[in-house]
Coordinates of C-alpha atoms and ligand atoms in Angstrom, one line a residue:
M1 CA 0.1 -0.1 -0.4
D2 CA 1.0 3.5 -0.7
T3 CA -0.4 6.3 0.9
A4 CA 2.1 8.7 -0.6
A5 CA 1.0 11.8 -3.0
P6 CA 0.7 10.1 -6.4
K7 CA 3.5 12.1 -9.0
A8 CA 3.2 13.5 -11.8
S9 CA -0.2 11.2 -12.8
V10 CA -3.2 11.1 -10.1
M11 CA -2.4 7.5 -9.1
R12 CA -5.6 5.1 -9.6
A13 CA -6.1 2.1 -6.1
P14 CA -5.3 -1.0 -7.3
Q15 CA -8.4 -3.0 -8.2
P16 CA -9.5 -5.8 -6.3
S17 CA -7.9 -8.8 -7.3
A18 CA -8.7 -12.8 -8.1
E19 CA -6.9 -13.7 -4.8
K20 CA -8.7 -13.9 -1.4
E21 CA -9.0 -10.2 -0.3
R22 CA -7.3 -9.0 2.6
V23 CA -9.4 -7.8 4.9
R24 CA -8.6 -4.2 5.9
V25 CA -11.1 -1.8 7.9
R26 CA -10.6 1.4 9.8
I27 CA -12.1 3.5 12.1
A28 CA -12.0 7.4 11.2
P29 CA -12.8 9.5 14.5
S30 CA -12.8 13.5 14.3
P31 CA -11.0 14.6 17.3
T32 CA -13.6 16.9 17.7
G33 CA -15.6 16.1 21.0
P34 CA -14.6 13.5 23.9
L35 CA -14.2 10.2 22.6
H36 CA -18.0 8.6 22.7
V37 CA -19.1 5.7 23.3
G38 CA -20.9 5.1 19.9
T39 CA -17.2 5.4 18.4
A40 CA -15.5 3.3 20.7
R41 CA -19.0 0.2 19.5
T42 CA -17.7 1.3 16.1
A43 CA -13.5 0.6 16.9
L44 CA -14.9 -2.2 18.3
F45 CA -17.3 -3.8 15.7
N46 CA -14.3 -2.9 13.5
W47 CA -11.2 -4.2 15.5
L48 CA -13.6 -7.4 16.4
F49 CA -14.0 -8.6 12.1
A50 CA -10.4 -7.3 11.6
R51 CA -9.2 -10.2 14.5
Q52 CA -11.2 -12.5 13.5
H53 CA -10.5 -12.7 9.5
G54 CA -6.0 -11.9 9.8
G55 CA -7.2 -8.4 8.9
T56 CA -5.5 -5.1 9.5
F57 CA -7.0 -2.4 11.4
V58 CA -6.5 1.1 10.2
L59 CA -6.8 4.4 12.9
R60 CA -7.3 7.5 10.6
I61 CA -7.7 10.8 12.3
E62 CA -10.3 12.9 10.8
D63 CA -9.1 16.5 11.3
T64 CA -10.1 18.3 8.6
D65 CA -11.8 20.5 10.3
R66 CA -9.4 22.5 11.7
E67 CA -11.4 24.7 14.3
R68 CA -13.2 22.0 16.1
S69 CA -10.2 19.7 16.0
K70 CA -8.4 19.9 19.4
K71 CA -5.4 17.4 20.8
E72 CA -7.3 16.8 24.1
Y73 CA -9.2 14.6 21.7
E74 CA -7.2 13.2 19.5
D75 CA -5.1 11.9 22.5
A76 CA -8.8 10.7 24.0
I77 CA -9.1 8.7 20.9
F78 CA -5.5 7.2 21.7
E79 CA -6.5 6.5 25.3
G80 CA -9.5 5.2 24.7
L81 CA -9.1 2.7 22.1
S82 CA -6.2 1.8 24.2
W83 CA -7.8 1.4 27.2
L84 CA -10.6 -1.1 25.7
G85 CA -7.6 -3.2 24.3
L86 CA -8.6 -2.1 20.7
D87 CA -5.0 -2.2 18.9
W88 CA -4.7 -0.8 16.0
D89 CA -2.3 -2.2 13.1
E90 CA -1.0 1.9 12.0
G91 CA 0.4 0.9 8.4
P92 CA 2.6 -1.7 6.3
S93 CA 6.3 -1.3 7.0
P94 CA 8.2 -0.3 4.3
D95 CA 8.5 -4.2 3.3
G96 CA 4.7 -4.2 2.8
G97 CA 3.9 -6.2 6.7
P98 CA 2.3 -4.7 9.1
D99 CA 4.4 -2.3 11.1
R100 CA 2.5 -1.5 14.4
G101 CA 3.7 2.3 15.7
S102 CA 5.6 3.3 13.1
H103 CA 3.4 4.6 10.0
G104 CA 0.5 5.8 12.2
P105 CA -2.1 6.6 12.9
Y106 CA -2.8 8.6 9.1
R107 CA -4.2 12.4 9.9
Q108 CA -6.0 13.9 7.6
T109 CA -4.4 17.3 7.8
E110 CA -1.0 15.7 7.1
R111 CA -2.7 14.5 3.6
T112 CA -3.6 17.7 2.3
A113 CA -1.2 17.2 -0.7
I114 CA -2.4 13.8 -1.7
Y115 CA -5.9 15.3 -1.8
R116 CA -4.8 18.0 -3.5
R117 CA -3.9 15.9 -6.3
Y118 CA -7.3 13.9 -6.8
L119 CA -9.1 17.6 -7.0
E120 CA -7.0 18.6 -9.6
D121 CA -7.6 15.7 -11.4
L122 CA -11.5 15.8 -10.9
L123 CA -11.3 19.7 -11.8
E124 CA -9.5 19.0 -15.2
R125 CA -11.7 16.4 -15.7
G126 CA -14.6 18.5 -15.3
E127 CA -15.6 16.0 -12.7
A128 CA -16.1 18.9 -10.2
Y129 CA -16.3 22.8 -10.5
Y130 CA -15.6 25.8 -8.7
C131 CA -19.2 27.8 -7.6
Y132 CA -19.1 31.2 -7.2
C133 CA -22.8 31.4 -5.4
T134 CA -22.4 33.0 -2.3
K135 CA -24.6 32.5 0.4
E136 CA -27.2 34.8 -0.3
D137 CA -27.4 33.6 -3.8
L138 CA -27.4 29.7 -2.9
E139 CA -30.4 31.5 0.1
A140 CA -32.1 33.3 -3.6
Q141 CA -31.9 29.5 -5.0
R142 CA -33.2 27.7 -2.1
Q143 CA -36.7 29.8 -2.3
A144 CA -37.0 30.1 -5.9
M145 CA -37.0 25.8 -5.9
L146 CA -39.4 25.9 -3.2
D147 CA -41.2 28.6 -4.5
A148 CA -41.2 26.3 -7.9
G149 CA -43.1 23.9 -5.2
L150 CA -39.5 21.7 -5.8
P151 CA -37.4 19.7 -2.9
P152 CA -34.2 22.4 -2.4
R153 CA -30.9 21.1 -3.7
Y154 CA -28.2 23.0 -5.5
G155 CA -29.5 23.9 -9.4
G156 CA -26.3 23.6 -10.9
H157 CA -25.6 27.6 -11.7
C158 CA -21.8 27.3 -11.8
R159 CA -21.8 23.9 -13.8
S160 CA -21.3 25.0 -17.1
L161 CA -19.8 28.5 -16.4
A162 CA -17.5 29.0 -19.6
A163 CA -15.9 31.7 -17.6
P164 CA -15.3 32.8 -13.5
P165 CA -18.3 35.8 -13.4
P166 CA -16.9 38.5 -12.9
G167 CA -16.0 40.5 -9.7
K168 CA -16.7 36.8 -8.0
K169 CA -14.4 34.4 -6.4
P170 CA -14.9 31.0 -6.1
Q171 CA -16.9 30.4 -3.0
V172 CA -16.3 26.2 -3.4
I173 CA -15.0 23.2 -5.3
R174 CA -18.5 20.8 -6.4
F175 CA -19.0 17.3 -7.5
R176 CA -20.9 16.8 -10.6
I177 CA -23.6 14.3 -9.4
P178 CA -24.6 12.6 -12.4
E179 CA -28.3 11.2 -13.0
V180 CA -28.1 8.0 -12.0
T181 CA -29.8 5.6 -9.8
V182 CA -26.6 4.3 -7.1
E183 CA -27.2 1.0 -5.6
F184 CA -24.8 -0.8 -3.4
T185 CA -25.7 -4.1 -1.0
D186 CA -25.0 -3.4 2.9
M187 CA -23.4 -6.4 4.8
I188 CA -26.6 -5.4 7.4
H189 CA -29.2 -3.3 5.5
G190 CA -28.8 -5.5 2.3
K191 CA -29.6 -4.2 -1.1
A192 CA -30.1 0.4 -1.2
S193 CA -30.6 2.3 -4.1
F194 CA -30.8 6.2 -4.3
D195 CA -31.6 8.5 -6.7
A196 CA -28.3 10.9 -7.2
G197 CA -30.6 13.0 -9.6
L198 CA -32.5 14.5 -6.2
L199 CA -29.2 15.3 -4.2
G200 CA -27.7 18.1 -6.4
D201 CA -24.0 18.5 -6.6
Q202 CA -22.4 18.2 -3.6
V203 CA -19.5 20.8 -2.5
I204 CA -16.3 18.2 -2.0
A205 CA -13.9 20.7 -1.3
K206 CA -13.8 24.9 0.6
D207 CA -10.8 24.9 -1.8
L208 CA -7.8 23.0 -3.1
D209 CA -6.0 22.4 0.3
T210 CA -9.5 22.3 2.5
P211 CA -11.5 19.0 1.3
L212 CA -14.2 17.8 3.2
Y213 CA -15.4 14.9 4.4
N214 CA -17.1 13.3 1.5
F215 CA -13.7 13.2 -0.4
A216 CA -10.9 13.0 1.8
V217 CA -12.9 10.2 3.2
V218 CA -12.9 8.5 -0.5
V219 CA -9.6 9.0 -1.2
D220 CA -8.0 7.6 2.0
D221 CA -10.2 4.6 1.9
A222 CA -9.2 3.9 -1.4
L223 CA -5.4 4.7 -0.9
M224 CA -5.6 2.8 2.7
E225 CA -6.7 -0.1 0.3
I226 CA -10.2 -0.8 3.2
T227 CA -12.0 -3.3 1.8
H228 CA -15.0 -3.3 4.1
V229 CA -16.5 0.1 5.8
I230 CA -18.1 -0.4 9.1
R231 CA -19.6 3.0 10.3
G232 CA -22.3 4.6 11.7
D233 CA -25.6 4.4 10.4
D234 CA -25.7 8.4 10.5
H235 CA -23.5 8.0 7.5
F236 CA -25.9 5.7 5.6
S237 CA -26.8 8.7 3.1
N238 CA -23.4 10.0 2.6
T239 CA -22.5 6.1 0.9
P240 CA -23.8 7.0 -2.5
K241 CA -22.0 10.4 -2.8
Q242 CA -19.2 7.9 -1.4
I243 CA -19.4 5.7 -4.4
L244 CA -20.0 8.4 -6.6
V245 CA -17.1 9.8 -5.9
Q246 CA -15.4 6.7 -5.9
R247 CA -16.4 5.8 -9.6
A248 CA -14.9 9.4 -10.9
L249 CA -11.7 8.9 -9.6
G250 CA -11.8 5.3 -10.6
F251 CA -11.3 3.6 -7.1
P252 CA -13.1 0.1 -6.6
T253 CA -16.0 0.6 -4.2
P254 CA -15.7 -1.6 -0.6
H255 CA -17.8 -3.2 1.0
Y256 CA -20.7 -1.4 3.7
A257 CA -21.6 -2.5 6.4
H258 CA -24.1 0.3 8.7
L259 CA -23.8 -0.1 12.7
P260 CA -27.4 0.5 14.6
L261 CA -27.9 3.5 16.1
I262 CA -27.0 3.4 19.9
L263 CA -30.2 4.5 21.7
N264 CA -31.3 6.4 24.8
P265 CA -34.0 3.6 26.9
D266 CA -36.2 6.0 26.1
R267 CA -35.4 5.2 22.2
S268 CA -34.2 9.1 21.8
K269 CA -30.6 9.0 19.6
M270 CA -27.8 9.4 22.0
S271 CA -26.2 12.1 21.1
K272 CA -22.4 12.9 20.8
R273 CA -22.5 16.2 22.6
F274 CA -23.0 15.1 26.0
S275 CA -19.9 14.3 28.2
D276 CA -21.9 11.7 30.3
V277 CA -21.4 9.4 27.1
A278 CA -17.8 9.9 26.9
L279 CA -15.8 7.1 27.2
A280 CA -14.1 8.3 30.0
N281 CA -16.9 8.9 31.6
Y282 CA -17.1 4.9 32.1
R283 CA -13.5 4.4 33.2
D284 CA -13.6 7.1 35.5
R285 CA -17.0 5.8 37.0
G286 CA -14.9 2.3 37.8
Y287 CA -16.2 0.1 34.8
L288 CA -13.7 -2.7 33.6
P289 CA -12.4 -2.1 29.9
D290 CA -13.7 -5.9 29.6
A291 CA -17.1 -5.3 31.3
I292 CA -17.1 -2.1 28.4
V293 CA -16.0 -4.3 25.5
N294 CA -18.6 -7.0 26.6
F295 CA -21.5 -4.6 27.0
L296 CA -20.9 -2.6 23.5
S297 CA -20.2 -5.6 21.7
L298 CA -23.7 -6.7 22.1
L299 CA -25.1 -3.3 20.9
G300 CA -26.7 -4.5 17.9
W301 CA -25.3 -8.0 17.6
H302 CA -25.5 -10.5 20.2
P303 CA -23.7 -14.6 19.7
K304 CA -25.7 -17.5 18.7
E305 CA -25.6 -19.3 21.6
D306 CA -27.3 -17.3 24.6
H307 CA -23.7 -16.4 26.2
E308 CA -24.0 -13.1 27.6
V309 CA -20.4 -12.5 29.3
F310 CA -17.5 -13.1 27.4
D311 CA -13.7 -12.1 26.7
R312 CA -12.5 -10.4 24.1
A313 CA -11.2 -13.6 22.4
F314 CA -15.0 -15.1 22.5
A315 CA -16.0 -12.3 20.8
V316 CA -13.4 -12.1 18.1
E317 CA -14.3 -16.1 17.7
H318 CA -18.4 -15.4 17.5
F319 CA -18.5 -12.1 16.0
D320 CA -20.6 -12.1 12.8
I321 CA -21.3 -8.9 10.7
G322 CA -23.7 -10.9 9.4
R323 CA -25.7 -10.9 12.4
V324 CA -26.0 -7.4 13.5
Q325 CA -29.4 -5.8 13.5
Q326 CA -30.7 -3.0 11.8
A327 CA -33.1 -1.9 14.3
G328 CA -31.7 0.8 16.7
A329 CA -29.3 -0.8 19.8
V330 CA -30.6 0.6 22.9
F331 CA -27.5 1.4 25.8
N332 CA -28.6 0.4 29.3
E333 CA -27.0 1.3 31.8
E334 CA -28.6 -1.3 34.6
K335 CA -26.7 -3.7 31.9
L336 CA -23.6 -2.6 31.8
D337 CA -23.7 -2.0 35.9
W338 CA -24.4 -5.9 35.9
L339 CA -22.0 -7.3 33.1
N340 CA -19.6 -5.1 35.6
R341 CA -20.4 -6.8 38.4
E342 CA -19.8 -10.2 36.3
H343 CA -16.6 -9.7 35.5
M344 CA -15.3 -8.1 38.2
K345 CA -16.4 -11.2 40.3
R346 CA -14.5 -13.4 37.6
M347 CA -11.3 -11.6 38.1
P348 CA -8.3 -12.7 40.2
L349 CA -8.6 -11.3 43.2
A350 CA -5.2 -10.1 43.1
E351 CA -6.2 -8.3 39.7
L352 CA -9.2 -6.6 41.1
A353 CA -7.6 -5.2 43.9
S354 CA -4.7 -3.4 41.5
A355 CA -7.6 -2.4 39.2
A356 CA -9.6 -0.7 42.2
S357 CA -6.7 0.6 44.0
P358 CA -6.6 3.8 41.9
F359 CA -10.0 4.7 43.1
F360 CA -9.3 3.8 46.4
A361 CA -6.8 7.0 45.9
K362 CA -8.6 8.8 44.1
A363 CA -11.2 8.5 46.8
G364 CA -8.1 9.7 49.3
I365 CA -8.3 6.2 51.1
D366 CA -5.1 5.2 52.8
T367 CA -4.7 1.6 51.6
S368 CA -1.0 1.2 53.3
G369 CA -2.7 0.9 57.3
G370 CA -6.1 -0.1 58.8
G371 CA -6.1 -3.4 59.7
S372 CA -3.8 -6.6 60.5
P373 CA -4.2 -9.2 58.0
P374 CA -6.0 -12.5 60.1
D375 CA -3.3 -14.8 57.2
G376 CA -0.1 -13.1 58.1
G377 CA -0.6 -12.0 54.4
Q378 CA 1.6 -9.2 53.2
D379 CA 1.1 -5.4 52.2
G380 CA -2.0 -5.4 49.3
T381 CA -4.1 -8.6 51.4
L382 CA -6.4 -5.9 53.3
L383 CA -7.5 -4.7 49.9
M384 CA -8.3 -7.8 48.2
R385 CA -10.2 -8.7 51.2
A386 CA -11.8 -5.4 50.8
A387 CA -12.5 -5.9 47.4
A388 CA -13.8 -9.3 47.5
L389 CA -16.5 -8.1 50.5
Q390 CA -17.9 -5.8 48.4
L391 CA -18.1 -7.9 45.3
S392 CA -21.9 -8.8 46.4
R393 CA -23.3 -5.4 46.4
A394 CA -20.6 -3.1 44.4
K395 CA -21.3 -2.2 40.7
T396 CA -17.8 -0.4 40.2
L397 CA -14.5 0.3 41.3
A398 CA -15.6 3.5 42.5
E399 CA -18.4 1.9 44.6
I400 CA -15.9 -0.7 46.0
A401 CA -13.4 2.2 47.0
E402 CA -16.6 4.1 48.4
S403 CA -18.3 1.3 50.2
S404 CA -15.0 0.1 51.7
R405 CA -14.2 3.4 53.4
F406 CA -14.3 2.5 57.0
L407 CA -12.4 -1.0 56.3
F408 CA -9.3 1.6 56.3
D409 CA -10.1 4.9 58.2
L410 CA -13.4 4.2 61.1
P411 CA -15.0 7.1 60.2
A412 CA -16.1 8.9 63.8
Y413 CA -19.8 8.2 65.1
D414 CA -22.2 8.9 67.8
P415 CA -21.4 6.8 70.7
N416 CA -25.3 6.0 71.2
L417 CA -25.7 4.3 67.7
L418 CA -23.6 1.5 69.3
V419 CA -26.7 1.1 71.3
W420 CA -29.4 -1.1 70.2
K421 CA -33.3 -0.7 70.2
G422 CA -34.6 -1.1 73.5
N423 CA -31.2 -1.0 75.3
S424 CA -29.2 0.6 77.4
V425 CA -25.3 2.2 77.3
R426 CA -25.1 -0.7 80.2
H427 CA -26.1 -3.1 78.1
A428 CA -24.0 -2.0 75.3
T429 CA -20.8 -1.8 77.7
A430 CA -22.0 -5.2 78.5
S431 CA -21.9 -7.1 75.4
L432 CA -19.1 -5.0 73.2
T433 CA -17.0 -6.7 76.4
D434 CA -17.8 -10.1 76.5
A435 CA -17.5 -9.4 72.5
A436 CA -14.0 -8.4 73.3
A437 CA -13.2 -10.9 75.6
A438 CA -14.5 -13.9 73.2
L439 CA -12.9 -12.4 70.3
R440 CA -9.6 -12.2 72.5
A441 CA -9.4 -15.4 73.1
S442 CA -10.7 -17.5 69.8
A443 CA -8.3 -19.9 68.3
P444 CA -5.5 -19.0 66.1
G445 CA -7.5 -18.8 62.0
D446 CA -10.4 -18.1 64.2
F447 CA -10.5 -14.6 62.0
A448 CA -10.3 -16.2 58.3
S449 CA -13.6 -18.0 58.7
R450 CA -16.9 -16.1 58.8
D451 CA -18.5 -19.4 60.6
A452 CA -15.8 -19.8 62.7
L453 CA -16.3 -16.5 64.1
L454 CA -20.1 -16.9 64.7
Q455 CA -19.2 -19.8 66.5
V456 CA -17.0 -17.5 68.5
L457 CA -20.1 -15.7 69.3
T458 CA -22.9 -18.1 69.4
P459 CA -22.9 -18.7 73.5
L460 CA -23.3 -14.2 73.7
I461 CA -26.0 -14.7 71.4
D462 CA -27.6 -17.7 73.1
A463 CA -27.5 -15.5 76.1
R464 CA -28.5 -11.9 74.9
G465 CA -29.8 -12.2 71.4
R466 CA -29.2 -11.6 68.1
G467 CA -29.3 -8.0 67.9
A468 CA -28.4 -6.7 71.5
V469 CA -25.1 -8.5 70.6
L470 CA -24.3 -8.1 66.5
W471 CA -25.8 -4.4 66.2
P472 CA -23.0 -3.0 68.9
L473 CA -20.6 -4.9 67.2
R474 CA -21.1 -3.9 63.7
V475 CA -21.6 -0.5 64.6
A476 CA -18.3 -0.8 66.7
L477 CA -16.0 -2.2 63.7
S478 CA -17.9 -0.1 61.1
G479 CA -19.2 2.9 62.4
Q480 CA -21.9 3.3 60.3
A481 CA -25.6 2.3 60.4
A482 CA -25.3 0.2 58.0
S483 CA -22.6 -2.3 56.6
P484 CA -21.8 -5.8 56.4
D485 CA -22.0 -8.5 58.9
P486 CA -19.9 -7.3 61.8
M487 CA -18.3 -11.5 61.1
E488 CA -17.4 -10.3 57.5
I489 CA -16.1 -7.2 58.6
M490 CA -13.6 -8.8 61.2
Q491 CA -12.7 -11.1 58.7
V492 CA -11.2 -8.9 56.7
I493 CA -10.3 -6.2 59.0
G494 CA -8.4 -8.8 61.4
K495 CA -8.3 -9.5 64.7
E496 CA -6.1 -6.7 66.8
E497 CA -7.8 -4.2 64.5
S498 CA -11.1 -5.6 65.5
L499 CA -10.3 -5.4 68.8
A500 CA -8.7 -2.0 69.2
R501 CA -12.3 -0.5 67.3
I502 CA -14.2 -2.8 70.1
E503 CA -12.0 -0.7 72.7
R504 CA -12.3 2.6 71.3
A505 CA -16.3 1.9 71.4
L506 CA -16.3 1.2 75.0
R507 CA -14.0 4.6 75.5
G508 CA -17.1 6.1 73.4
L509 CA -19.8 4.8 75.6
A510 CA -17.5 5.0 79.4
S511 CA -17.4 9.0 78.3
S512 CA -21.1 9.3 76.9
S513 CA -22.3 8.3 79.8
A514 CA -19.7 10.2 81.7
Ligands
LIG601 N1 -15.0 11.2 10.5 C1 -15.8 10.4 10.5 C2 -16.9 10.7 11.8 O1 -16.5 10.7 12.9 C3 -15.9 8.9 9.9 C4 -17.3 8.1 9.4 C5 -16.8 6.9 8.2 O2 -16.4 6.7 9.3 O3 -16.5 7.1 7.3 O4 -18.4 10.2 12.0

């Protein structure tokens, strides 16, 4: 593949050869906003298709809109795709093989000279022309068409000018749209047919150095030898325009697959402009990249066997572009929460703890102290036990951290909270004193098991009642009215810290009754 500017004459992209087609797909995001989950879904479907065919996945930054394109958004694309594990094969090395990292990603603003040559070629051959109509002219023409009861479109005013109109400057370059029916077969939607006559001559560039999307995309897809264009449904109506430009330039037409729109639960279209649908937002809220990949792959597709929780390798193996649905795909956050927890549960604990660790730091929770491991474990084991404890309720890594705060740092609380309903400070003090004695005398290893700890407390529970023992104990251990049960907490924070917290509760009760 050669993406360099053609030399003297315009280079034609190679026609499809008889040999088996090598799959080459691309994701072509515009860096004009945070990376949207919809773009991530398109990238994922392209990546799955490339990987399952041993093909190439190209990343092309479509930054022709210089005003709205920003470096930070480009960085967000790199970060987002890397975070999801969607590695791109940037381009071929000089010897023709894939060479990750040295040739890309492609940036349209670095390819102006290439587009210019193709624009010049179209102008020379009369397939494109300069349009001198000003905004006011266009508005007047539009009004005239409406008045005549015609659908408004560019009427071809400058199509056949023998010379530039005196005193007028070229405004844009238009592509001469032929009066034909454009047909193509979409891999998802099937046969499609458009009456090109309705389009009116399209603007393909502002000037020779400022091509627009529908032109640059055609040149790039051809020169990058893209075999399958997999993109959002919002580009479906651009396809006939692009096919006509391909034909005028002698380029082959790739296969097309237009993915269903992503919808809000009320079935309205999910806008790109809302920052809450930025991929980074999900990362920052503590969703795992594996869960997001799993979730995004189900936005418009699902495996044949009703398999819902799976990893990338499964998706690569089973993905089937032909089975992608046509109807819009609803973005259901509850499903994402469920998938995230399923993926958290399937992770080795050490990995889960290390994934959760930055969320503890972000929440300002110091995980370096806060408990003696019952099993003499090393650094990090408290974090692992905390994560395991929260798995049954937390939906995200951020929730694991937030709900584990008390395990690392006992919050200040009102000692009256220690008193079980209908009981007095004296009852709570007696119950906690007995509990501390029983726990202090427990056998080594009891703190490693919830059942063993319950056994230790059973005689007290039998004597005083469940609530009268477990309520003050739970508050002493957690400092809060709602928390996991006391045996589970003790298992996590260990014997030494548990006893220290009970002592602290007893001191609180003593001072409150003083
Ligand atoms: N830059 C376009 C977008 O972000 C790419 C469309 C395409 O894939 O052709 O929507």
